[in-house]
Coordinates of C-alpha atoms (C1' of nucleotides) in Angstrom, one line a residue:
Chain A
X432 CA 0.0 0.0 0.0
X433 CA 2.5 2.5 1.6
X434 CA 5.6 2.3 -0.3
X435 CA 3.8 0.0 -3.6
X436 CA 5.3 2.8 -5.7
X437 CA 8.6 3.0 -4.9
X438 CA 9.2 -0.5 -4.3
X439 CA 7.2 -1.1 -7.2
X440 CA 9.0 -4.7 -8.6
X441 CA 9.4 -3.5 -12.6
X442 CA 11.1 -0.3 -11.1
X443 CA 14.9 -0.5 -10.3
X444 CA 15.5 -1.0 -6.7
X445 CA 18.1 -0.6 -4.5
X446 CA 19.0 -3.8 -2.8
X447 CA 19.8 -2.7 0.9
X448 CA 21.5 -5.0 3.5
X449 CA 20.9 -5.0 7.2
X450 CA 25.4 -4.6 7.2
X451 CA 25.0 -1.0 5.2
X452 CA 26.0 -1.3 2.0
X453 CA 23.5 -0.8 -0.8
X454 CA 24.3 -3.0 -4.1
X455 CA 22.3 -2.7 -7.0
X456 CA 20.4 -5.4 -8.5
X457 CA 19.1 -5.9 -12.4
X458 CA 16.2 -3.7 -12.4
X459 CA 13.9 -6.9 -13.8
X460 CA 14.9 -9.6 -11.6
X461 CA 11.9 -9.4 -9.5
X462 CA 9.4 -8.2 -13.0
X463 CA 7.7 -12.0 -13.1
X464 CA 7.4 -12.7 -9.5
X465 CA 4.5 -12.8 -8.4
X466 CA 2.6 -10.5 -5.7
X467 CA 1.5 -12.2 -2.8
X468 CA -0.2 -10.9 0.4
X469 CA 0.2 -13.2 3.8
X470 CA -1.7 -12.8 6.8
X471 CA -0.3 -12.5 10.3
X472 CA 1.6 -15.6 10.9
X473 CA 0.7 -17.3 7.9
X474 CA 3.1 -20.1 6.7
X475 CA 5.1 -18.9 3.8
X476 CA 7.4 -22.1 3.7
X477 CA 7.9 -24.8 6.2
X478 CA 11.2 -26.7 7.3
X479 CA 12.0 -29.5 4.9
X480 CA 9.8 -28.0 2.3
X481 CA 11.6 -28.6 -1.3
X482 CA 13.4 -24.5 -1.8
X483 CA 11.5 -24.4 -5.1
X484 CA 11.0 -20.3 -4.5
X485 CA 12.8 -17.4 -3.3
X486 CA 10.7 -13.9 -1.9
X487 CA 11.4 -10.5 -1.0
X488 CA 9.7 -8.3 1.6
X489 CA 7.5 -5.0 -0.2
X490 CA 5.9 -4.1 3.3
X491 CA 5.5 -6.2 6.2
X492 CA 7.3 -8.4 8.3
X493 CA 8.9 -12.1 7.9
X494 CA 10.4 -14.3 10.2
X495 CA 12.5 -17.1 9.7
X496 CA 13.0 -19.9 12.8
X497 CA 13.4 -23.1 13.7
X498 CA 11.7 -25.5 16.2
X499 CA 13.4 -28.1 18.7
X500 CA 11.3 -31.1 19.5
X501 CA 10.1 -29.8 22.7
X502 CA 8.9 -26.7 21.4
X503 CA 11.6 -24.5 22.1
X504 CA 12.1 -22.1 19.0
X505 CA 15.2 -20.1 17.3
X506 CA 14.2 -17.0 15.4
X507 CA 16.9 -17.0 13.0
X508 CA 16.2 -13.8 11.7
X509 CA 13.4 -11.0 10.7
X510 CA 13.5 -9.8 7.7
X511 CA 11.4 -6.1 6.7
X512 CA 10.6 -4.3 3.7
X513 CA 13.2 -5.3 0.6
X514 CA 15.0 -7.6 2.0
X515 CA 15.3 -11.4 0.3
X516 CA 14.9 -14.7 2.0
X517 CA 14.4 -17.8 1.3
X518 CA 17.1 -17.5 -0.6
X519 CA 19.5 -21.4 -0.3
X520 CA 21.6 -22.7 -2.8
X521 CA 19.9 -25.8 -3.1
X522 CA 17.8 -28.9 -1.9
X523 CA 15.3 -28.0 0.9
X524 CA 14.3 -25.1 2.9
X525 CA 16.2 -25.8 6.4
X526 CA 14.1 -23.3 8.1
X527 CA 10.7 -22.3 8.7
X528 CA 9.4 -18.7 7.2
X529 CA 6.0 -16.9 8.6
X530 CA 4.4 -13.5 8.2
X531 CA 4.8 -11.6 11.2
X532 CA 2.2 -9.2 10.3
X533 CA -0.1 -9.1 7.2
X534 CA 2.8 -8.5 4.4
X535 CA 2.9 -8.3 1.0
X536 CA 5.9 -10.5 -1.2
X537 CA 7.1 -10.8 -4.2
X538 CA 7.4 -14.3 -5.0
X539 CA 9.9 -15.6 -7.9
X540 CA 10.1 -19.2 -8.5
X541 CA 13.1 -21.1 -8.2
X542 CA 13.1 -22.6 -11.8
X543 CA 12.8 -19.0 -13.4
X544 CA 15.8 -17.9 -11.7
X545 CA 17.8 -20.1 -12.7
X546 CA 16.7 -19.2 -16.5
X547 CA 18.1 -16.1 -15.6
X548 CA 21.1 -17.3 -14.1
X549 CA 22.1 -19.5 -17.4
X550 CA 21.3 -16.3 -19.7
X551 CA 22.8 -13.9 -17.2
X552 CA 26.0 -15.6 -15.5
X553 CA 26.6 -12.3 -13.8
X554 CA 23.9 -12.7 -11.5
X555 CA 25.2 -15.4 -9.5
X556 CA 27.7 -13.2 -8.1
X557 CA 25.0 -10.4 -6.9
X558 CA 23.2 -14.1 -5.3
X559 CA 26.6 -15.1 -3.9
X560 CA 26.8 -11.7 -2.4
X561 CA 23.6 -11.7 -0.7
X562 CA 24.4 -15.1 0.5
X563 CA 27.3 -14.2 2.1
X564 CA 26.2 -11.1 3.8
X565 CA 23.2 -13.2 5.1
X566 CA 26.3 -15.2 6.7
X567 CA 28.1 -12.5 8.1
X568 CA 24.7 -11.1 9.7
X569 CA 24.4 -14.7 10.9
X570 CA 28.2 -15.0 12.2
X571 CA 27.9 -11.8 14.3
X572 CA 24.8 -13.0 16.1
X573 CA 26.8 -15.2 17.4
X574 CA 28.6 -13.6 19.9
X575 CA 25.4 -12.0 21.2
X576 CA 23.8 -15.4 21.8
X577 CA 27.0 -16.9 23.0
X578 CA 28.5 -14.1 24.9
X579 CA 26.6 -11.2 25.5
X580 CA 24.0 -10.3 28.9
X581 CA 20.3 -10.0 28.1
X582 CA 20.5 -5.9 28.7
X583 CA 23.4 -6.1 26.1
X584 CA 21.2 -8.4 23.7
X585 CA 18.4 -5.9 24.3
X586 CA 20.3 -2.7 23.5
X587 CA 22.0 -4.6 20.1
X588 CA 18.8 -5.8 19.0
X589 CA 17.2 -1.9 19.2
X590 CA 20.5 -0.1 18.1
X591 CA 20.1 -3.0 14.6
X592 CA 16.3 -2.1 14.3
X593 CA 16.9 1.4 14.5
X594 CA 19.5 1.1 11.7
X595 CA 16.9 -0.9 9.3
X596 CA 13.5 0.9 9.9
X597 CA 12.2 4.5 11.9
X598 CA 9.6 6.3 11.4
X599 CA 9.7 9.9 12.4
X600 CA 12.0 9.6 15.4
X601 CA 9.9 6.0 16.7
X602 CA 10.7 2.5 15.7
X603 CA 7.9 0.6 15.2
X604 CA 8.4 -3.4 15.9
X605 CA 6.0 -5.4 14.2
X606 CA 6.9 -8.4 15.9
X607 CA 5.8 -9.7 19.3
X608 CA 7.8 -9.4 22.7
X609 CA 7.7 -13.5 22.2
X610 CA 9.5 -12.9 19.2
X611 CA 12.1 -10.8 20.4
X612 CA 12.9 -13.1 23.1
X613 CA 13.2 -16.1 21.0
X614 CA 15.5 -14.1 18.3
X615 CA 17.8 -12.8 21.3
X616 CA 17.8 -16.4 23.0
X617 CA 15.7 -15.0 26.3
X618 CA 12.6 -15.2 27.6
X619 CA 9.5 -13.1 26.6
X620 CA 10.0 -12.0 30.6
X621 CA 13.6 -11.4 30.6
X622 CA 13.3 -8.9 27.4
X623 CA 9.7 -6.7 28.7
X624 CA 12.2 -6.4 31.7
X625 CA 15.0 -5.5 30.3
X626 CA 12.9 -2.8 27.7
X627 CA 11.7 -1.7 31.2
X628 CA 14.8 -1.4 32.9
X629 CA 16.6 0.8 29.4
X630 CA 13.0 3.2 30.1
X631 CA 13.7 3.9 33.4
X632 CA 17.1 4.4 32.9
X633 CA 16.0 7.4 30.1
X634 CA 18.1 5.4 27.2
X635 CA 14.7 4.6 25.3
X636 CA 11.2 5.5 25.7
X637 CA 8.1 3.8 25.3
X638 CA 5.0 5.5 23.8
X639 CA 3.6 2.0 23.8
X640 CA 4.9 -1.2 23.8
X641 CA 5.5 -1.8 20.1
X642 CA 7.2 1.7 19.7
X643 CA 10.3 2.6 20.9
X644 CA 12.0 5.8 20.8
X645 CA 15.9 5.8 21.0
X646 CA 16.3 8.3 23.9
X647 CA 20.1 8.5 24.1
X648 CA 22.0 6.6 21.4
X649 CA 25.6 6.5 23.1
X650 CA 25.1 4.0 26.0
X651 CA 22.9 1.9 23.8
X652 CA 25.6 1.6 21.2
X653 CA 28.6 0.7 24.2
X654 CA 26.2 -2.1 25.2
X655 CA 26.5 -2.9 21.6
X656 CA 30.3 -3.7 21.9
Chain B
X1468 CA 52.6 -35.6 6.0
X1469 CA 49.9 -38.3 6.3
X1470 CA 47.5 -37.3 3.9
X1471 CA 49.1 -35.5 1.4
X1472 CA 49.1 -37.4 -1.2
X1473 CA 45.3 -37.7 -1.0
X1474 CA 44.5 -34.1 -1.0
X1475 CA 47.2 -33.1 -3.3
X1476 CA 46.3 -29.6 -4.5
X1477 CA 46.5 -30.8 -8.1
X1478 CA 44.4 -34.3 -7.4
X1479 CA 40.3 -34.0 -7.9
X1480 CA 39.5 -33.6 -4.7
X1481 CA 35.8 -34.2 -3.5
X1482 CA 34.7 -31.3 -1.3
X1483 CA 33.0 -32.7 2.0
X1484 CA 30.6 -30.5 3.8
X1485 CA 29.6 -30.5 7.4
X1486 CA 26.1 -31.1 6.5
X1487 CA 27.1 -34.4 4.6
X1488 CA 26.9 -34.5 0.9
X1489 CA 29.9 -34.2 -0.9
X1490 CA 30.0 -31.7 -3.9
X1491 CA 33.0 -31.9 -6.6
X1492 CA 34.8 -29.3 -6.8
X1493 CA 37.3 -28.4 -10.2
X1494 CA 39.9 -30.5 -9.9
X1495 CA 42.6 -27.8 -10.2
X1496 CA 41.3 -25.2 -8.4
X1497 CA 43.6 -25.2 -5.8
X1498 CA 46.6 -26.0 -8.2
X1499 CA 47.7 -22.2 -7.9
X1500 CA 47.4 -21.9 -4.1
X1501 CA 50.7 -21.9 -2.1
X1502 CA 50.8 -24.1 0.4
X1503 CA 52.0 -23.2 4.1
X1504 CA 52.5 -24.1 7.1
X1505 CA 51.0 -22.3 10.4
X1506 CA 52.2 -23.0 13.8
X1507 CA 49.9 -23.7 17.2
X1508 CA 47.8 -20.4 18.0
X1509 CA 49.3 -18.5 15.0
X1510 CA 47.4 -16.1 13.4
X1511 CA 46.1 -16.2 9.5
X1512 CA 44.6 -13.2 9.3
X1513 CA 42.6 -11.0 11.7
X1514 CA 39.4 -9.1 11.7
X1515 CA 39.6 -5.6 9.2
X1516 CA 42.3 -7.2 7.2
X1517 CA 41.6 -7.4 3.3
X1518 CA 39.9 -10.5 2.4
X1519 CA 42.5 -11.0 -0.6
X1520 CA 42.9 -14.8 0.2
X1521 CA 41.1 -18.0 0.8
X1522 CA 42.0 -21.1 2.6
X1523 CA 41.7 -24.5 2.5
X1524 CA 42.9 -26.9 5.5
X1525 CA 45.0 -29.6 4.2
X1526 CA 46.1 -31.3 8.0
X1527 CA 45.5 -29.7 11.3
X1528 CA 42.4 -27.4 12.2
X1529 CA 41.8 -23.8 12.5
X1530 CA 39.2 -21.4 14.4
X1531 CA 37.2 -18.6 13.1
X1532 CA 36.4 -15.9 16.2
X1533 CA 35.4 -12.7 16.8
X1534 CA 36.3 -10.4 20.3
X1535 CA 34.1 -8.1 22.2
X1536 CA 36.1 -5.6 23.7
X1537 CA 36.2 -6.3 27.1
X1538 CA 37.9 -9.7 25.7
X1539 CA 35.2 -12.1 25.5
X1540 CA 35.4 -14.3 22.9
X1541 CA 33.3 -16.2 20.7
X1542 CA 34.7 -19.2 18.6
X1543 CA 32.3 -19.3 15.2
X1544 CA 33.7 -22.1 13.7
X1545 CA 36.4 -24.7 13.2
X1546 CA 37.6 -26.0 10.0
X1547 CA 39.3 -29.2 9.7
X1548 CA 40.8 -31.2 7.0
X1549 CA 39.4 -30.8 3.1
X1550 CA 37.4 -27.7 4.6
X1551 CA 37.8 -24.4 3.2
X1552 CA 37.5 -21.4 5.3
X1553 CA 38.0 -17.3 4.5
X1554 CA 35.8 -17.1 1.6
X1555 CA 33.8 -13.5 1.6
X1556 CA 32.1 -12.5 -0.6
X1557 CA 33.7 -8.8 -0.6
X1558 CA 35.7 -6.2 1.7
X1559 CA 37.2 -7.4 4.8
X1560 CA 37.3 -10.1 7.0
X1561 CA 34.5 -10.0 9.8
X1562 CA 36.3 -12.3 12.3
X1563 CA 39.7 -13.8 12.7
X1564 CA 41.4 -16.8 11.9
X1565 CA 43.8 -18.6 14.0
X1566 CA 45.7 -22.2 13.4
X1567 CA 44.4 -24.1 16.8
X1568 CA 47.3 -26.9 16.0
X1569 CA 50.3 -26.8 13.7
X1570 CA 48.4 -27.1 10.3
X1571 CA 49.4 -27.2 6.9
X1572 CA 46.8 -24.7 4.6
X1573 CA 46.5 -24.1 0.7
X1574 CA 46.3 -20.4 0.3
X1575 CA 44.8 -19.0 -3.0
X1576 CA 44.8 -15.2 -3.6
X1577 CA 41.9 -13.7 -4.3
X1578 CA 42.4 -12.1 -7.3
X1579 CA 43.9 -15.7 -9.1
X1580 CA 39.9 -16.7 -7.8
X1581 CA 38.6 -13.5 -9.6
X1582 CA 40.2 -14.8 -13.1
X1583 CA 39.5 -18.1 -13.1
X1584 CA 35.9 -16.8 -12.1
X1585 CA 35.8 -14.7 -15.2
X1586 CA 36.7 -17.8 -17.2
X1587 CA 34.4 -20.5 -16.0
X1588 CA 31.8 -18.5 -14.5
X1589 CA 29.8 -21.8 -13.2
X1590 CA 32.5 -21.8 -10.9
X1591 CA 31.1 -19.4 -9.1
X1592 CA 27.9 -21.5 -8.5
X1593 CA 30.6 -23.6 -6.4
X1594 CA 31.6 -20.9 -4.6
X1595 CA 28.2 -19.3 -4.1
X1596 CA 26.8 -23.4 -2.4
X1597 CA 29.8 -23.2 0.1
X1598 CA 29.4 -20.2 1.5
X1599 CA 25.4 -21.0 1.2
X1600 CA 26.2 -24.6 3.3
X1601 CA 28.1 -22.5 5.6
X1602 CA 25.1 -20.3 6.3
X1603 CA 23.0 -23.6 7.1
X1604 CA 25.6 -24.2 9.5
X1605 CA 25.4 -21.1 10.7
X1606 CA 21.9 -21.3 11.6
X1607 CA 21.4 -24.4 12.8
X1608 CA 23.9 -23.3 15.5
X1609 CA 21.8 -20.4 16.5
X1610 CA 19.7 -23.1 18.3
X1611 CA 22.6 -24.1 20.0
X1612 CA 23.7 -21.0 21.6
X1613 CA 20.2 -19.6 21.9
X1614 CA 18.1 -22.2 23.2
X1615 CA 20.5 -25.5 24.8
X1616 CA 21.1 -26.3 27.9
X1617 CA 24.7 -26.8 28.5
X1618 CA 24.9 -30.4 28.5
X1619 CA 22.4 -30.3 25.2
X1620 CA 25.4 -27.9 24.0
X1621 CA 28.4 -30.7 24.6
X1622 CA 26.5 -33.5 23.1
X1623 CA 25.8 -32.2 20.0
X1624 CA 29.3 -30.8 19.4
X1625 CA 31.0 -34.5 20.3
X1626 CA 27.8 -35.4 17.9
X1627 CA 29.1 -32.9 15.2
X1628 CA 33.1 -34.1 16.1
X1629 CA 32.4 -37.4 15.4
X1630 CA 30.9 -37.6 12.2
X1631 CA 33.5 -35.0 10.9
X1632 CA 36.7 -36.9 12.5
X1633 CA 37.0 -40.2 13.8
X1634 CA 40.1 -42.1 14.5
X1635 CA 40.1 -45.5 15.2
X1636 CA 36.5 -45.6 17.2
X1637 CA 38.1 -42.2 19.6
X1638 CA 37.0 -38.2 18.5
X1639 CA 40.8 -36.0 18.5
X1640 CA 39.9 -33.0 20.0
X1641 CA 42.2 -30.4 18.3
X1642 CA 41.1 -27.6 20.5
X1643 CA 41.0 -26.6 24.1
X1644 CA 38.3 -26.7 26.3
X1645 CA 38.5 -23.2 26.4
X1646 CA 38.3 -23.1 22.3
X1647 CA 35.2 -25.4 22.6
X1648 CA 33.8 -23.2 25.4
X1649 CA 34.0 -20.2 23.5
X1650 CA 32.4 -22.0 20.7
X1651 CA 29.6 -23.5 22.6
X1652 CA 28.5 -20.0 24.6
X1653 CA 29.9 -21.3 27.9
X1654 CA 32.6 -21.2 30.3
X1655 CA 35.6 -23.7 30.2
X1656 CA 34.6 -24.6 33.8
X1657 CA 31.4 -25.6 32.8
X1658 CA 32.8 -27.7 29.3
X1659 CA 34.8 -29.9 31.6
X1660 CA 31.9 -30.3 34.5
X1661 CA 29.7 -31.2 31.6
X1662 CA 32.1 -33.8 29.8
X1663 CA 32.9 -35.7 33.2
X1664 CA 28.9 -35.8 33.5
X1665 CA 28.8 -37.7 30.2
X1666 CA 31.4 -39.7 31.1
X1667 CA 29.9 -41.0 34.6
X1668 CA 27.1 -41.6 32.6
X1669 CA 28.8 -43.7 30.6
X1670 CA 28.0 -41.8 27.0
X1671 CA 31.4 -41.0 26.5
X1672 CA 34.7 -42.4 27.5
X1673 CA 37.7 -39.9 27.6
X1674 CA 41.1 -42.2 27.6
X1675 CA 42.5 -38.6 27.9
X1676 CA 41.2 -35.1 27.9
X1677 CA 41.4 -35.0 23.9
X1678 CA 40.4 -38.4 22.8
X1679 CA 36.7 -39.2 23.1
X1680 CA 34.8 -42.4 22.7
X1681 CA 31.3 -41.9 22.2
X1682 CA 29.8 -45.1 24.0
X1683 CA 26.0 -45.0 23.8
X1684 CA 25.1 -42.4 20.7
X1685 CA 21.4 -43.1 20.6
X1686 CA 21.4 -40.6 24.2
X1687 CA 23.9 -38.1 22.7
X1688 CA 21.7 -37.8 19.2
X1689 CA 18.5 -37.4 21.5
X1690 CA 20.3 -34.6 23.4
X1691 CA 21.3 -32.9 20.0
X1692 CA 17.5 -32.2 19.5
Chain C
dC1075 C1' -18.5 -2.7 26.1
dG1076 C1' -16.5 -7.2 26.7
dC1077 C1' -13.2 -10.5 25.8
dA1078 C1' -8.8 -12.4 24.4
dA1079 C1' -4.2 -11.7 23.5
dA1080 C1' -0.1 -9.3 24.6
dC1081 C1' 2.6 -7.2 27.8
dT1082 C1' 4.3 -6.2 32.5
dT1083 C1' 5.5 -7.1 37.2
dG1084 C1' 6.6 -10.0 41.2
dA1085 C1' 8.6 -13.9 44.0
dG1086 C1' 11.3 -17.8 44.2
dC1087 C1' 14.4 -21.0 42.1
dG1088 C1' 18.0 -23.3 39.3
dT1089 C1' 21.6 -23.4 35.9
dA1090 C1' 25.7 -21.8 34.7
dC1091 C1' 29.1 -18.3 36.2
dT1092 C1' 32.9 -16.7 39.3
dC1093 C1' 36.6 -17.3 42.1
dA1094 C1' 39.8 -20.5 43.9
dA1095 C1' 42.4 -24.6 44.7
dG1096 C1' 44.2 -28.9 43.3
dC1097 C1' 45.5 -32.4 39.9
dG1098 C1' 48.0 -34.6 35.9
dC1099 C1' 50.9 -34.7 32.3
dA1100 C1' 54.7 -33.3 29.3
dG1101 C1' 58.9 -31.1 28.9
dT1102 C1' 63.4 -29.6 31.2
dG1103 C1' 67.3 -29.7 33.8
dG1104 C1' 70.0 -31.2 37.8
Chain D
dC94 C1' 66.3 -41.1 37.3
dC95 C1' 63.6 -37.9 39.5
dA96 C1' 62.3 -33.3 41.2
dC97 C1' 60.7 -29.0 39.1
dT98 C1' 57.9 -26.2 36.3
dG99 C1' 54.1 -24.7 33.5
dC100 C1' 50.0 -25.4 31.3
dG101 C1' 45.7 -27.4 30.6
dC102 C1' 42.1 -29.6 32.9
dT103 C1' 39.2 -30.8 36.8
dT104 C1' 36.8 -30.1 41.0
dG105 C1' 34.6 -27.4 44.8
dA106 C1' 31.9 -23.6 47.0
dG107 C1' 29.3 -19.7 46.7
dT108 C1' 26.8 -16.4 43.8
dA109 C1' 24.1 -14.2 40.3
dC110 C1' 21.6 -13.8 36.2
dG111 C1' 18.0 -15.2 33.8
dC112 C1' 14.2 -18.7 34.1
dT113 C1' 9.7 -20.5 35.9
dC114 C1' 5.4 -19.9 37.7
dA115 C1' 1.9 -16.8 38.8
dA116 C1' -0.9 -12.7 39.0
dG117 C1' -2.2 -8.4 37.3
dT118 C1' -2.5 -4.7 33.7
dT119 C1' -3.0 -2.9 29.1
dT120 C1' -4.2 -3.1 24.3
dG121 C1' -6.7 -4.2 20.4
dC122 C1' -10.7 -5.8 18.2
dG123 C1' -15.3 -7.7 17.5

DNA sequence: CGCAAACTTGAGCGTACTCAAGCGCAGTGG
DNA sequence: CCACTGCGCTTGAGTACGCTCAAGTTTGCG
């Protein structure tokens, strides 16, 4: 609705990475997906389903987990408005992808781009690219699951969303406090807490609970290492 | 020493994978690289260094790791025999790369990559499924450090250990506990409580600190989730 | 307005961490 | 040959951070 225009999939777009760096991307790539709209947590793929399609983001939210047997989950990552995933070099989707909120994506089926890739050998490289900065996203996680407090997991995770998405001066989280938790390897307790404690301690404020307003960027960004 | 006739650099060598299935790789690709020699705990390169090489273990192992900077540390991943490690996709590296024992490494300049990329361009379809099975790995280890408990944590890395290196029936543990720790988002206090756990519960035998037998693996796999 | 879902807050607990001491093995030198 | 030394590993005791369980509050929506 919003942003249809700009992000319009026949129209060149700027391909933008959560790491900075914008790379371009042949303007057509995405010209015979397919539009799709997915309600709030709708399936868009499931673990073990054969990777037969790869999507990007025009507005909404997606998020990409996995499930222990128990019932634990991983959210691997979120991704928001232009950004690709679903994306694996081949056999089977190892993850599971749902709608965080109702989202509209472009769909492009696996078969046609790999047309393009014979006609257009180039284009594996721009792929390769977005692979491996998907990695290096992925790598850097680590050391906030492995090694870092939940008040620094908290503070990375706002200081990263504010880089991708604010609108006028708030960022607004479409995803749920459950979410959060099981992206930053906490509890859904741990992290309302922890948004609580960064309030009170004037670094962020609240208006409600899905919109955050970075108060004072500097101790945020320490607790960021 | 041992194994080098096997992976000579100029021998078709199949390319295994963590995940399992082996992908051939051209047979001469590594018949440019230089081959050297890294002694215990030397570096290979280090976070915000030019990525103008990539690597390929021939005997010995490495580790991948990033520092906060109060000194934590976080271990992303170790690369063993055949496995090929340093491969970004652009810029500099993220992380840095250490040899954990005395290890012999293939080293192929980037820009000898670049040309024979230009050449055979399927190539770098190759390239693009390595770094894409690295980004499985990746992910699958989010679960790890996000959501396991720490005895969950050792199994499934003796788990992982043994189905990448097994000598005579006994896993050779390369790395410290404290490299293992740092991989598995715990303390080296903890790593050794946890293995002398599996131990008295007869899962694993440890003839000494570095050799592991896995005894009962049905447990162990259950614990890997 | 009423209900359900999402979020917050509180109290108590447990797992993994911290700090500290002791052990075992390999290498070295007397 | 054996004490000495250093490093890596193990074990112990106490602590703390984040989890669990539970209740209450707010928000969104029919």
């Amino acid at each position: 609705m919003l942003a249809q225009a700009t992000i319009s999939p026949t129209a060149p777009t700027p391909l933008s990475y959560h790491s900075g760096q914008p790379v371009t991307e042949p303007s057509d790539l995405w010209s015979t997906a397919t539009r799709q709209t997915c309600a709030r947590n709708r399936s868009i793929y499931s673990e073990g389903d054969p990777a037969d399609r790869v999507f990007k983001v025009v507005s909404g939210a997606v998020r990409t987990f996995q499930l222990l047997e128990d019932g634990r989950r991983q959210v691997n990552a979120f991704y928001l408005a232009g950004e690709i995933f679903g994306l694996e070099a081949t056999g089977d989707y190892r993850f599971s992808a749902e709608a965080i909120v109702t989202s509209q994506i472009l769909v492009l089926r696996r078969d046609r781009l790999t047309l393009r890739l014979t006609n257009e050998p180039a284009l594996m490289g721009d792929l390769w690219r977005i692979t491996a900065c998907e990695l290096e996203r992925a790598q850097a996680h680590f050391a906030l699951l492995g090694r870092k407090s939940a008040i620094e997991r908290v503070a990375s995770f706002l200081v990263s969303m504010g880089e991708r998405s604010v609108t006028n001066g708030a960022i607004e989280l479409p995803m749920s406090r459950q979410d959060i938790a099981d992206f930053l390897g906490l509890t859904i307790e741990t992290v309302s807490r922890t948004m609580t404690l960064l309030e009170e301690q004037r670094l962020i404020a609240m208006p409600s609970a899905r919109r955050i307003v970075i108060r004072d960027r500097r101790p945020l960004m320490a607790l960021d290492s």
